[in-house]
Tab-separated table of C-alpha atoms and ligand atoms in Angstrom:
chain	number	residue	atom	x	y	z
A	1	MET	CA	20.359	23.765	-10.235
A	2	THR	CA	21.588	21.636	-7.390
A	3	PHE	CA	22.122	22.142	-3.682
A	4	ALA	CA	25.005	19.650	-3.630
A	5	LYS	CA	27.923	21.349	-1.892
A	6	GLU	CA	30.624	18.726	-1.465
A	7	VAL	CA	31.489	15.047	-1.480
A	8	LEU	CA	32.302	13.513	1.896
A	9	CYS	CA	34.132	10.376	2.990
A	10	PRO	CA	32.068	8.639	5.703
A	11	ARG	CA	35.180	6.822	6.965
A	12	CYS	CA	37.881	9.492	7.301
A	13	ASP	CA	35.756	12.659	6.929
A	14	ARG	CA	37.865	13.977	4.057
A	15	ARG	CA	35.934	16.392	1.828
A	16	PHE	CA	36.117	16.899	-1.927
A	17	PRO	CA	34.661	19.631	-4.134
A	18	CYS	CA	31.617	18.727	-6.277
A	19	GLY	CA	33.194	19.775	-9.546
A	20	LYS	CA	35.844	17.062	-9.479
A	21	ILE	CA	35.126	13.594	-10.919
A	22	PRO	CA	35.111	11.307	-7.878
A	23	ASN	CA	35.706	7.588	-7.401
A	24	LEU	CA	36.696	6.138	-4.027
A	25	CYS	CA	38.286	8.245	-1.278
A	26	SER	CA	42.057	7.930	-0.971
A	27	CYS	CA	41.383	5.820	2.167
A	28	GLY	CA	39.455	3.324	0.018
A	29	SER	CA	35.969	4.212	1.280
A	30	PRO	CA	32.961	5.089	-0.912
A	31	LEU	CA	32.087	8.803	-1.018
A	32	LEU	CA	28.710	10.424	-0.383
A	33	VAL	CA	27.302	13.689	-1.792
A	34	GLN	CA	26.387	16.330	0.798
A	35	TYR	CA	23.814	19.079	0.250
A	36	ASP	CA	23.270	22.528	1.648
A	37	LEU	CA	20.117	21.423	3.437
A	38	GLU	CA	19.712	24.763	5.161
A	39	LYS	CA	19.317	26.519	1.816
A	40	LEU	CA	17.305	23.651	0.399
A	41	THR	CA	14.747	23.977	3.212
A	42	HIS	CA	13.836	27.438	1.967
A	43	ALA	CA	13.771	26.436	-1.703
A	44	VAL	CA	11.169	23.669	-1.639
A	45	LYS	CA	8.443	22.250	0.560
A	46	PRO	CA	6.513	18.973	0.364
A	47	SER	CA	3.390	20.565	-1.112
A	48	ASP	CA	5.463	21.822	-4.096
A	49	LEU	CA	5.892	18.210	-5.137
A	50	GLU	CA	2.185	17.626	-5.717
A	51	ARG	CA	2.310	19.435	-9.055
A	52	ARG	CA	5.401	17.636	-10.304
A	53	PRO	CA	5.461	14.635	-12.664
A	54	PRO	CA	5.539	11.173	-11.071
A	55	THR	CA	9.239	10.404	-11.596
A	56	LEU	CA	12.226	10.478	-9.278
A	57	TRP	CA	13.067	13.921	-10.668
A	58	ARG	CA	10.311	15.351	-8.449
A	59	TYR	CA	13.081	15.399	-5.777
A	60	ARG	CA	15.218	17.519	-8.071
A	61	GLU	CA	16.618	19.709	-5.283
A	62	PHE	CA	18.023	16.625	-3.530
A	63	LEU	CA	19.862	15.407	-6.635
A	64	PRO	CA	23.409	16.281	-7.727
A	65	VAL	CA	22.941	17.324	-11.381
A	66	SER	CA	23.590	21.091	-11.748
A	67	ASP	CA	22.354	21.801	-15.243
A	68	ASP	CA	18.900	20.494	-16.246
A	69	ARG	CA	20.161	20.003	-19.791
A	70	ASN	CA	22.330	17.143	-18.506
A	71	ILE	CA	19.389	15.153	-17.180
A	72	VAL	CA	19.228	11.785	-18.942
A	73	SER	CA	15.803	10.311	-18.296
A	74	LEU	CA	13.657	7.411	-19.469
A	75	VAL	CA	10.886	8.345	-16.988
A	76	GLU	CA	12.017	6.403	-13.926
A	77	GLY	CA	10.948	6.133	-10.315
A	78	PHE	CA	7.784	6.999	-8.412
A	79	THR	CA	6.825	3.350	-8.661
A	80	PRO	CA	3.666	2.296	-6.856
A	81	LEU	CA	3.572	1.257	-3.227
A	82	ILE	CA	0.989	-1.501	-3.412
A	83	GLU	CA	-0.862	-2.739	-0.373
A	84	ALA	CA	-0.340	-6.507	-0.158
A	85	LYS	CA	-3.662	-7.450	1.365
A	86	GLY	CA	-3.358	-11.161	0.645
A	87	LEU	CA	0.056	-11.455	2.230
A	88	ALA	CA	-0.971	-9.367	5.238
A	89	ARG	CA	-4.027	-11.580	5.754
A	90	GLU	CA	-2.008	-14.767	5.431
A	91	LEU	CA	0.677	-13.556	7.848
A	92	ARG	CA	-1.823	-11.824	10.172
A	93	LEU	CA	-0.062	-8.487	9.879
A	94	LYS	CA	-1.573	-5.026	10.059
A	95	LYS	CA	-0.056	-3.674	6.840
A	96	VAL	CA	2.337	-4.899	4.209
A	97	TRP	CA	3.249	-2.815	1.188
A	98	ILE	CA	5.168	-3.889	-1.876
A	99	LYS	CA	7.313	-1.231	-3.519
A	100	ASP	CA	7.041	-2.492	-7.083
A	101	GLU	CA	10.278	-1.527	-8.792
A	102	SER	CA	9.632	-3.761	-11.797
A	103	ARG	CA	7.904	-0.781	-13.443
A	104	ASN	CA	11.106	1.132	-14.030
A	105	PRO	CA	12.192	1.603	-17.682
A	106	THR	CA	14.423	-1.482	-17.948
A	107	GLY	CA	12.383	-3.505	-15.464
A	108	SER	CA	14.527	-3.069	-12.369
A	109	PHE	CA	15.408	-0.502	-9.726
A	110	LYS	CA	18.958	-0.264	-11.059
A	111	ASP	CA	17.545	2.444	-13.341
A	112	ARG	CA	17.347	4.862	-10.432
A	113	GLY	CA	21.048	4.841	-9.732
A	114	LEU	CA	22.234	4.671	-13.299
A	115	CYS	CA	20.048	7.483	-14.547
A	116	ILE	CA	21.781	9.782	-12.041
A	117	ALA	CA	25.260	8.340	-12.727
A	118	VAL	CA	24.845	8.766	-16.498
A	119	SER	CA	23.427	12.289	-16.077
A	120	MET	CA	26.502	13.173	-14.002
A	121	ALA	CA	28.793	11.585	-16.601
A	122	LYS	CA	27.167	13.849	-19.176
A	123	GLU	CA	27.671	16.818	-16.888
A	124	PHE	CA	31.380	15.975	-16.533
A	125	GLY	CA	31.754	15.376	-20.282
A	126	ILE	CA	32.762	11.732	-19.721
A	127	LYS	CA	32.656	9.701	-22.944
A	128	ARG	CA	33.197	6.081	-21.846
A	129	LEU	CA	31.600	4.263	-18.934
A	130	ALA	CA	32.343	0.774	-17.629
A	131	ILE	CA	30.385	-1.452	-15.256
A	132	PRO	CA	30.613	-4.948	-13.793
A	133	SER	CA	27.136	-6.427	-13.515
A	134	ALA	CA	25.664	-9.636	-12.149
A	135	GLY	CA	22.392	-8.829	-13.854
A	136	ASN	CA	20.280	-5.711	-14.098
A	137	ALA	CA	22.872	-2.945	-13.703
A	138	GLY	CA	24.357	-3.714	-17.118
A	139	GLY	CA	21.003	-3.223	-18.844
A	140	SER	CA	20.323	0.005	-16.977
A	141	LEU	CA	23.706	1.498	-17.769
A	142	SER	CA	23.403	0.481	-21.427
A	143	ALA	CA	19.955	2.030	-21.789
A	144	TYR	CA	20.872	5.373	-20.199
A	145	ALA	CA	24.225	5.529	-21.985
A	146	ALA	CA	22.445	4.919	-25.311
A	147	ARG	CA	20.040	7.725	-24.500
A	148	ALA	CA	22.941	10.043	-23.625
A	149	GLY	CA	25.106	9.067	-26.601
A	150	ILE	CA	27.868	7.837	-24.274
A	151	GLU	CA	29.814	4.577	-24.762
A	152	ALA	CA	29.006	1.777	-22.292
A	153	HIS	CA	31.312	-1.175	-21.575
A	154	VAL	CA	29.572	-3.954	-19.671
A	155	PHE	CA	31.316	-6.926	-18.042
A	156	MET	CA	29.069	-9.784	-16.926
A	157	PRO	CA	29.572	-13.320	-15.652
A	158	LYS	CA	28.755	-15.612	-18.552
A	159	ASP	CA	25.932	-17.302	-16.600
A	160	THR	CA	24.045	-14.014	-16.073
A	161	PRO	CA	20.305	-14.368	-16.911
A	162	ARG	CA	19.796	-14.289	-20.680
A	163	ALA	CA	17.460	-11.288	-20.644
A	164	ASN	CA	20.225	-9.178	-19.100
A	165	ILE	CA	22.752	-10.252	-21.708
A	166	ILE	CA	20.388	-9.720	-24.635
A	167	GLU	CA	19.204	-6.277	-23.509
A	168	VAL	CA	22.781	-5.029	-23.134
A	169	GLU	CA	23.441	-6.018	-26.748
A	170	LYS	CA	20.211	-4.461	-28.005
A	171	TYR	CA	21.034	-1.142	-26.307
A	172	GLY	CA	24.235	-1.171	-28.332
A	173	ALA	CA	26.708	-1.453	-25.464
A	174	HIS	CA	30.090	-3.224	-25.648
A	175	LEU	CA	29.536	-6.500	-23.824
A	176	THR	CA	32.192	-8.837	-22.439
A	177	LEU	CA	31.114	-12.140	-20.883
A	178	VAL	CA	33.509	-13.273	-18.176
A	179	GLU	CA	34.261	-16.732	-16.797
A	180	GLY	CA	33.807	-15.831	-13.129
A	181	LEU	CA	31.773	-13.644	-10.776
A	182	ILE	CA	30.936	-9.931	-10.600
A	183	SER	CA	34.074	-9.402	-8.499
A	184	ASP	CA	36.178	-10.792	-11.375
A	185	CYS	CA	34.399	-8.402	-13.757
A	186	GLY	CA	35.176	-5.543	-11.365
A	187	ARG	CA	38.838	-6.479	-11.359
A	188	ILE	CA	39.037	-6.383	-15.176
A	189	ILE	CA	37.625	-2.854	-15.140
A	190	ALA	CA	39.951	-1.691	-12.360
A	191	GLU	CA	42.923	-3.020	-14.319
A	192	GLY	CA	41.857	-1.634	-17.699
A	193	LYS	CA	40.301	1.712	-16.858
A	194	GLU	CA	43.459	3.799	-16.992
A	195	LYS	CA	44.414	2.530	-20.434
A	196	GLU	CA	40.865	2.473	-21.852
A	197	GLY	CA	39.760	5.794	-20.383
A	198	TRP	CA	36.715	4.283	-18.663
A	199	PHE	CA	34.853	5.952	-15.828
A	200	ASP	CA	34.096	3.122	-13.406
A	201	VAL	CA	30.427	3.162	-12.354
A	202	SER	CA	30.685	0.023	-10.184
A	203	THR	CA	28.389	-0.002	-7.166
A	204	LEU	CA	29.579	2.671	-4.706
A	205	LYS	CA	32.858	3.300	-6.501
A	206	GLU	CA	31.268	6.588	-7.494
A	207	PRO	CA	28.797	8.533	-5.314
A	208	TYR	CA	25.890	9.119	-7.712
A	209	ARG	CA	24.123	5.770	-7.957
A	210	VAL	CA	23.370	6.053	-4.234
A	211	GLU	CA	21.793	9.468	-4.892
A	212	GLY	CA	19.375	7.845	-7.324
A	213	LYS	CA	18.647	4.968	-4.969
A	214	LYS	CA	17.854	7.238	-2.046
A	215	THR	CA	14.752	8.367	-3.919
A	216	ILE	CA	13.157	5.000	-3.000
A	217	GLY	CA	13.254	6.233	0.585
A	218	PHE	CA	11.789	9.615	-0.402
A	219	GLU	CA	8.983	7.894	-2.300
A	220	ILE	CA	8.082	5.546	0.554
A	221	ALA	CA	7.885	8.565	2.888
A	222	GLU	CA	5.818	10.635	0.442
A	223	GLN	CA	3.511	7.763	-0.499
A	224	LEU	CA	2.758	7.083	3.179
A	225	GLY	CA	1.977	10.781	3.772
A	226	TRP	CA	5.447	11.850	5.004
A	227	ARG	CA	5.917	9.128	7.553
A	228	LEU	CA	7.820	5.859	7.547
A	229	PRO	CA	6.871	2.211	8.133
A	230	ASP	CA	8.134	0.196	11.124
A	231	VAL	CA	10.202	-2.258	9.118
A	232	ILE	CA	11.803	-2.224	5.655
A	233	ILE	CA	13.040	-5.530	4.217
A	234	TYR	CA	15.544	-5.133	1.414
A	235	PRO	CA	17.446	-7.661	-0.742
A	236	THR	CA	21.084	-6.692	-0.341
A	237	GLY	CA	23.783	-7.076	-2.957
A	238	GLY	CA	26.164	-4.120	-3.189
A	239	GLY	CA	24.071	-2.126	-0.719
A	240	THR	CA	23.174	1.031	-2.661
A	241	GLY	CA	19.563	0.707	-1.561
A	242	HIS	CA	20.372	0.447	2.146
A	243	ILE	CA	22.855	3.234	2.156
A	244	GLY	CA	20.741	5.390	-0.136
A	245	MET	CA	17.499	5.003	1.799
A	246	TRP	CA	19.171	5.672	5.121
A	247	LYS	CA	20.900	8.765	3.720
A	248	GLY	CA	17.589	9.906	2.230
A	249	PHE	CA	15.804	9.557	5.584
A	250	ALA	CA	18.522	11.645	7.264
A	251	GLU	CA	18.094	14.369	4.631
A	252	LEU	CA	14.301	14.392	5.010
A	253	GLU	CA	14.694	14.721	8.782
A	254	ALA	CA	17.205	17.541	8.365
A	255	VAL	CA	14.756	19.553	6.257
A	256	GLY	CA	11.914	18.721	8.652
A	257	TRP	CA	9.764	16.738	6.197
A	258	ILE	CA	9.639	13.654	8.432
A	259	LYS	CA	10.128	13.090	12.124
A	260	GLY	CA	9.840	10.327	14.665
A	261	LYS	CA	11.197	6.856	14.607
A	262	ARG	CA	13.097	5.481	11.645
A	263	PRO	CA	12.259	2.001	10.377
A	264	ARG	CA	14.219	-1.069	11.358
A	265	ILE	CA	16.123	-2.127	8.247
A	266	VAL	CA	16.447	-5.789	7.331
A	267	THR	CA	19.045	-7.232	4.955
A	268	VAL	CA	18.069	-10.374	3.078
A	269	GLN	CA	20.656	-12.348	1.152
A	270	ALA	CA	20.729	-15.730	-0.534
A	271	SER	CA	21.993	-18.652	1.527
A	272	GLY	CA	24.470	-19.347	-1.309
A	273	CYS	CA	25.973	-15.851	-0.985
A	274	ALA	CA	25.447	-14.119	2.345
A	275	PRO	CA	28.593	-12.203	3.336
A	276	ILE	CA	26.702	-9.369	5.059
A	277	VAL	CA	24.499	-11.759	7.044
A	278	ARG	CA	27.568	-13.666	8.250
A	279	ALA	CA	29.335	-10.450	9.258
A	280	PHE	CA	26.202	-9.196	11.035
A	281	ASP	CA	25.844	-12.475	12.961
A	282	GLU	CA	29.496	-12.333	13.961
A	283	ARG	CA	29.142	-8.660	14.965
A	284	LYS	CA	31.895	-7.659	12.571
A	285	GLU	CA	32.422	-4.165	11.167
A	286	LYS	CA	33.381	-5.501	7.748
A	287	ALA	CA	32.453	-8.601	5.749
A	288	GLU	CA	34.826	-11.310	4.547
A	289	PRO	CA	34.473	-12.224	0.852
A	290	TRP	CA	32.096	-15.173	0.278
A	291	SER	CA	33.661	-18.035	-1.630
A	292	ASP	CA	31.809	-20.075	-4.239
A	293	ALA	CA	28.863	-17.655	-4.443
A	294	ARG	CA	25.819	-19.359	-5.944
A	295	THR	CA	22.183	-18.275	-6.231
A	296	ILE	CA	19.468	-17.770	-8.853
A	297	ALA	CA	19.012	-14.248	-7.439
A	298	SER	CA	21.682	-12.719	-9.661
A	299	GLY	CA	21.383	-9.308	-7.995
A	300	LEU	CA	22.435	-10.929	-4.716
A	301	ARG	CA	25.410	-12.786	-6.194
A	302	VAL	CA	27.841	-10.212	-4.823
A	303	PRO	CA	30.575	-12.002	-2.826
A	304	GLN	CA	32.165	-8.778	-1.605
A	305	ALA	CA	30.754	-5.259	-1.283
A	306	VAL	CA	33.063	-2.243	-1.061
A	307	ALA	CA	30.497	-0.538	1.169
A	308	ASP	CA	30.079	-3.534	3.519
A	309	PHE	CA	30.901	-1.410	6.579
A	310	LEU	CA	28.245	1.152	5.639
A	311	ILE	CA	25.573	-1.531	5.144
A	312	LEU	CA	26.446	-3.044	8.536
A	313	ARG	CA	26.360	0.419	10.098
A	314	VAL	CA	22.798	0.955	8.786
A	315	LEU	CA	21.708	-2.405	10.239
A	316	ARG	CA	23.136	-1.511	13.646
A	317	GLU	CA	21.908	2.098	13.716
A	318	SER	CA	18.411	1.079	12.695
A	319	ASN	CA	18.260	-1.771	15.180
A	320	GLY	CA	17.712	-4.029	12.189
A	321	THR	CA	18.706	-7.568	11.363
A	322	ALA	CA	20.054	-9.770	8.583
A	323	LEU	CA	19.055	-13.210	7.356
A	324	SER	CA	19.496	-15.445	4.368
A	325	VAL	CA	16.959	-17.520	2.462
A	326	SER	CA	17.407	-20.399	0.029
A	327	ASP	CA	16.765	-20.377	-3.706
A	328	GLU	CA	13.965	-22.913	-3.124
A	329	GLU	CA	12.233	-20.521	-0.737
A	330	MET	CA	12.534	-17.735	-3.334
A	331	LEU	CA	10.976	-19.911	-6.042
A	332	ALA	CA	8.173	-20.952	-3.709
A	333	GLU	CA	7.466	-17.311	-2.782
A	334	ILE	CA	7.392	-16.239	-6.439
A	335	ALA	CA	4.547	-18.698	-6.996
A	336	ARG	CA	2.789	-17.834	-3.728
A	337	THR	CA	3.004	-14.065	-4.156
A	338	GLY	CA	1.986	-14.323	-7.791
A	339	LYS	CA	-1.157	-16.102	-6.707
A	340	LEU	CA	-1.867	-13.920	-3.659
A	341	GLU	CA	-1.121	-10.505	-5.144
A	342	GLY	CA	-1.044	-10.853	-8.927
A	343	LEU	CA	2.527	-9.623	-9.153
A	344	PHE	CA	5.365	-11.495	-10.886
A	345	PHE	CA	8.283	-11.215	-8.461
A	346	CYS	CA	11.968	-11.585	-9.254
A	347	PRO	CA	13.954	-13.979	-6.997
A	348	GLU	CA	15.488	-11.059	-5.058
A	349	GLY	CA	12.031	-9.638	-4.372
A	350	ALA	CA	10.745	-13.066	-3.396
A	351	ALA	CA	13.612	-13.224	-0.884
A	352	THR	CA	12.021	-10.272	0.938
A	353	VAL	CA	8.732	-12.193	1.156
A	354	ALA	CA	10.519	-15.255	2.522
A	355	ALA	CA	12.320	-13.047	5.054
A	356	LEU	CA	9.044	-11.423	6.082
A	357	ARG	CA	7.493	-14.844	6.683
A	358	ARG	CA	10.493	-15.961	8.749
A	359	LEU	CA	10.584	-12.773	10.847
A	360	VAL	CA	6.862	-12.982	11.589
A	361	GLU	CA	7.271	-16.609	12.692
A	362	LYS	CA	10.183	-15.605	14.937
A	363	ARG	CA	8.074	-12.723	16.284
A	364	TRP	CA	10.809	-10.273	15.351
A	365	ILE	CA	7.956	-8.577	13.488
A	366	GLN	CA	4.841	-8.052	15.606
A	367	PRO	CA	1.281	-8.284	14.211
A	368	ASP	CA	0.688	-4.522	14.535
A	369	ALA	CA	3.773	-3.653	12.458
A	370	GLU	CA	3.698	-1.852	9.131
A	371	VAL	CA	6.182	-3.411	6.747
A	372	VAL	CA	7.526	-2.454	3.305
A	373	ILE	CA	9.049	-5.150	1.102
A	374	PHE	CA	10.409	-4.823	-2.433
A	375	ASN	CA	9.988	-6.322	-5.808
A	376	THR	CA	13.289	-5.015	-7.121
A	377	ALA	CA	12.859	-6.261	-10.714
A	378	SER	CA	10.383	-7.954	-12.963
A	379	GLY	CA	10.152	-11.737	-12.912
A	380	PHE	CA	10.169	-11.521	-16.706
A	381	LYS	CA	13.889	-10.834	-16.643
A	382	TYR	CA	14.521	-14.237	-15.038
A	383	LEU	CA	12.660	-16.684	-17.251
A	384	ASP	CA	15.677	-18.974	-17.478
A	385	VAL	CA	15.525	-19.744	-13.746
A	386	PHE	CA	12.150	-21.362	-14.245
A	387	GLY	CA	13.483	-23.967	-16.676
A	388	SER	CA	11.973	-24.628	-20.075
A	389	LEU	CA	8.255	-24.709	-20.741
A	390	PHE	CA	8.206	-28.499	-20.891
A	391	ASN	CA	10.375	-29.003	-17.878
A	392	LEU	CA	9.116	-26.569	-15.281
A	393	SER	CA	11.303	-27.170	-12.279
A	394	SER	CA	9.350	-25.305	-9.662
A	395	GLY	CA	5.922	-24.633	-8.340
A	396	GLY	CA	3.321	-24.662	-11.068
A	397	GLU	CA	2.004	-27.609	-12.960
A	398	VAL	CA	2.190	-27.448	-16.709
A	399	HIS	CA	0.062	-29.510	-19.004
A	400	ALA	CA	1.920	-28.387	-22.062
A	401	SER	CA	0.783	-31.252	-24.246
A	402	LYS	CA	-2.854	-30.200	-23.849
A	403	ASN	CA	-2.094	-26.730	-25.130
A	404	ILE	CA	-0.147	-27.647	-28.194
A	405	VAL	CA	-1.943	-27.857	-31.482
A	406	PRO	CA	0.220	-29.878	-33.855
B	501	PLP	C1	21.158	-5.174	-7.768
B	501	PLP	C2	19.949	-5.827	-7.315
B	501	PLP	C3	19.690	-6.028	-5.947
B	501	PLP	C4	20.664	-5.603	-4.875
B	501	PLP	O1	20.668	-4.214	-4.734
B	501	PLP	P1	21.851	-3.400	-4.040
B	501	PLP	O2	21.363	-2.030	-3.964
B	501	PLP	O3	23.056	-3.585	-4.910
B	501	PLP	O4	22.095	-3.992	-2.705
B	501	PLP	C5	18.484	-6.596	-5.576
B	501	PLP	N1	17.569	-6.971	-6.522
B	501	PLP	C6	17.789	-6.818	-7.832
B	501	PLP	C7	16.759	-7.265	-8.801
B	501	PLP	C8	18.981	-6.237	-8.284
B	501	PLP	O5	19.171	-6.078	-9.592
B	502	ZN	ZN1	38.320	8.560	3.319
């Protein structure tokens, strides 16, 4: 059972009942699920979790699915929080942890949101789902939809990393490659959904992906012994992670599982697509769309986010900051972090390392700070950004000829 009691608009405060299939509020804002936290407090306590399996479903009471039979799971979440001793030593920091999201079922943290969205679709009896995806979301939706026996329609820019395109096909989804960006894919879905009978699971156009993403915040708190770090650096695309984590922290405070200071939240974007950073620097409430978005970090190639004002609100409320890093810095950090920590980062994850380095240099992060960064997907999903084996464009040296036996 669930303790979800209603769905709330964070912009105009309008409320909707849980049993109705929601998209955006009539005012155009994303909606957020609210729980009866008073009742929830009496139903579960932190020590109950110790006996539960290591998946995001250990936070069952904080999730919106009513009937357990509707849970669609591939065993996701509760990814390790790995102490990055090499990085901490190099940057002379007290503690750095890497939340390694590459270990989710399809190799990225998109699984968290889509496992909840697909479970809710099953609960509502929805038969056809549609998603625009710049990369990993398409694979996640396709995998969970396959598992649930629901149709998935995925729209991706045609220059999306190959692994993402191939996995969508192998999970049996309907794939359309689009000449354009994720925003163009989103438009096709918005225009076709009425006629095609699609439920649109675009980032924050429904409230459930955020519910899955907030479990990252729960896990960080639990893994640190029900306390939070000083700084969290997150690679921001559509913003589900920011909004989800912040919402999760508020819920944990409301039930008394954590107290004290919240972390400062940092947004990292790519210098070729940084609408939130620009809006933050200009102290705007909303972000202008970014034109000519370009970056190898496909998860950050989001020129416009419907929840921009909520992301910016989190940055302000947390006393956080926003910065962008170049593709070259990401590639350099993939090689450096691989060597220092033995983890194969995706470009988006490497952006958090580059941001950490920059913020330490600027003394925005002090040496005694405890910092959490993310590897949001596996580097294996991005092999095409490294060029071909014989023409490695970045970092490592390859002596291919020596390894080839004719
Ligand atoms: C989607 C994605 C992001 C951005 O996450 P949001 O929650 O949409 O801001 C970052 N990294 C990777 C690997 C992604 O797939
Ligand atoms: Zn509203």
